[in-house]
Amino acid sequence: KVDQVHYLGRITEDDSQFELYRRQCTAPGAMIAFEIQGAEAEAFRFLNALQLVKLAVSLGGTESLAEHPFTMTHADVEPELKIRAGVTENMIRISIGVEHPEDLVADVKQALEKV
């Protein structure tokens, strides 16, 4: 139910941004973005179904947080600019917190089942 995953942990040496990543980062970090199959309605269905991961505008914290960039952090950006920047209406961004990984995976799985 996910079309594409954006995570620095998946960047490869043949990616045009790899050298920049290596110069600026020591590790991929805890930010993951992905695109749900569908559009905004499916993205919100997923976000509303999350139980452990909380919906938030700011993704800084020790708890796992999720947001919908198209209508939240990039709400004031012109739609065509959002699309050019890769911010789609079906994109979800999650900042992984300190919860147990198995609990986070279970929460994401159960939310995906509702899409």
Short mmCIF file of C-alpha atoms in Angstrom, two decimals:
data_model
loop_
_atom_site.label_atom_id
_atom_site.label_comp_id
_atom_site.label_asym_id
_atom_site.label_seq_id
_atom_site.Cartn_x
_atom_site.Cartn_y
_atom_site.Cartn_z
CA LYS A 1 0.00 0.00 0.00
CA VAL A 2 3.08 2.22 -0.26
CA ASP A 3 4.26 3.49 -3.63
CA GLN A 4 7.62 4.93 -2.61
CA VAL A 5 9.83 5.25 0.47
CA HIS A 6 12.20 8.18 1.03
CA TYR A 7 14.88 7.39 3.61
CA LEU A 8 18.56 8.27 3.62
CA GLY A 9 19.35 4.74 4.83
CA ARG A 10 18.40 3.53 1.34
CA ILE A 11 20.64 5.92 -0.62
CA THR A 12 23.20 4.15 -2.82
CA GLU A 13 26.57 5.19 -4.22
CA ASP A 14 25.09 5.63 -7.71
CA ASP A 15 22.59 8.25 -6.44
CA SER A 16 23.46 11.80 -7.50
CA GLN A 17 23.06 12.97 -3.88
CA PHE A 18 25.27 10.26 -2.32
CA GLU A 19 28.44 12.34 -1.99
CA LEU A 20 26.49 15.21 -0.44
CA TYR A 21 24.93 12.77 2.02
CA ARG A 22 28.35 11.36 2.96
CA ARG A 23 29.81 14.86 3.49
CA GLN A 24 26.92 16.12 5.62
CA CYS A 25 25.69 13.06 7.51
CA THR A 26 27.22 10.48 9.83
CA ALA A 27 24.07 8.32 9.77
CA PRO A 28 20.72 8.31 7.98
CA GLY A 29 18.72 9.57 10.96
CA ALA A 30 15.19 8.81 12.10
CA MET A 31 13.11 10.67 9.50
CA ILE A 32 11.17 8.60 6.99
CA ALA A 33 8.79 9.80 4.30
CA PHE A 34 6.64 7.59 2.13
CA GLU A 35 3.85 7.87 -0.37
CA ILE A 36 0.66 5.93 0.26
CA GLN A 37 -1.10 4.46 -2.76
CA GLY A 38 -3.92 6.84 -3.56
CA ALA A 39 -4.22 10.50 -2.72
CA GLU A 40 -4.93 12.81 0.21
CA ALA A 41 -7.93 10.82 1.45
CA GLU A 42 -5.83 7.65 1.79
CA ALA A 43 -3.04 9.58 3.52
CA PHE A 44 -5.48 10.96 6.09
CA ARG A 45 -7.09 7.54 6.56
CA PHE A 46 -3.63 6.19 7.43
CA LEU A 47 -2.78 9.10 9.74
CA ASN A 48 -6.13 8.88 11.54
CA ALA A 49 -5.64 5.15 12.12
CA LEU A 50 -2.27 5.50 13.87
CA GLN A 51 -2.49 4.71 17.57
CA LEU A 52 1.07 4.90 18.91
CA VAL A 53 2.50 7.41 16.45
CA LYS A 54 0.93 10.82 17.05
CA LEU A 55 -0.08 13.41 14.46
CA ALA A 56 1.90 16.64 14.87
CA VAL A 57 2.99 19.69 12.89
CA SER A 58 6.49 19.69 14.39
CA LEU A 59 8.46 16.46 14.22
CA GLY A 60 10.92 17.19 17.02
CA GLY A 61 10.53 15.10 20.14
CA THR A 62 11.31 11.78 21.76
CA GLU A 63 7.99 10.25 20.74
CA SER A 64 7.22 9.07 17.21
CA LEU A 65 5.34 11.74 15.28
CA ALA A 66 3.71 11.85 11.85
CA GLU A 67 2.59 14.64 9.57
CA HIS A 68 1.02 15.31 6.18
CA PRO A 69 3.48 17.75 4.54
CA PHE A 70 1.12 18.76 1.69
CA THR A 71 -1.43 20.29 4.09
CA MET A 72 0.74 20.97 7.13
CA THR A 73 4.38 22.08 6.82
CA HIS A 74 3.99 23.04 3.15
CA ALA A 75 0.42 24.37 3.30
CA ASP A 76 1.43 27.85 2.14
CA VAL A 77 3.48 26.62 -0.83
CA GLU A 78 1.87 26.79 -4.27
CA PRO A 79 0.63 23.32 -5.32
CA GLU A 80 2.82 23.13 -8.45
CA LEU A 81 5.91 24.04 -6.40
CA LYS A 82 5.07 21.33 -3.88
CA ILE A 83 4.84 18.74 -6.63
CA ARG A 84 8.13 19.92 -8.18
CA ALA A 85 9.77 19.59 -4.77
CA GLY A 86 8.38 16.05 -4.41
CA VAL A 87 5.82 16.94 -1.73
CA THR A 88 2.74 15.05 -2.89
CA GLU A 89 -0.76 14.87 -1.44
CA ASN A 90 -0.23 11.19 -0.59
CA MET A 91 3.10 11.74 1.24
CA ILE A 92 3.45 11.02 4.93
CA ARG A 93 6.47 11.94 7.02
CA ILE A 94 7.31 10.13 10.26
CA SER A 95 9.94 11.01 12.83
CA ILE A 96 10.85 7.83 14.69
CA GLY A 97 11.02 8.19 18.46
CA VAL A 98 12.17 6.02 21.34
CA GLU A 99 9.30 3.52 21.34
CA HIS A 100 10.06 -0.16 20.82
CA PRO A 101 10.57 -0.85 17.09
CA GLU A 102 8.14 -3.78 17.08
CA ASP A 103 5.40 -1.55 18.51
CA LEU A 104 6.03 1.06 15.81
CA VAL A 105 5.96 -1.55 13.05
CA ALA A 106 2.70 -2.96 14.42
CA ASP A 107 1.14 0.51 14.52
CA VAL A 108 2.14 1.31 10.94
CA LYS A 109 0.91 -2.11 9.75
CA GLN A 110 -2.50 -1.74 11.37
CA ALA A 111 -2.86 1.79 9.96
CA LEU A 112 -1.92 0.57 6.46
CA GLU A 113 -4.64 -2.07 6.71
CA LYS A 114 -7.19 0.76 7.04
CA VAL A 115 -6.10 2.45 3.78
#
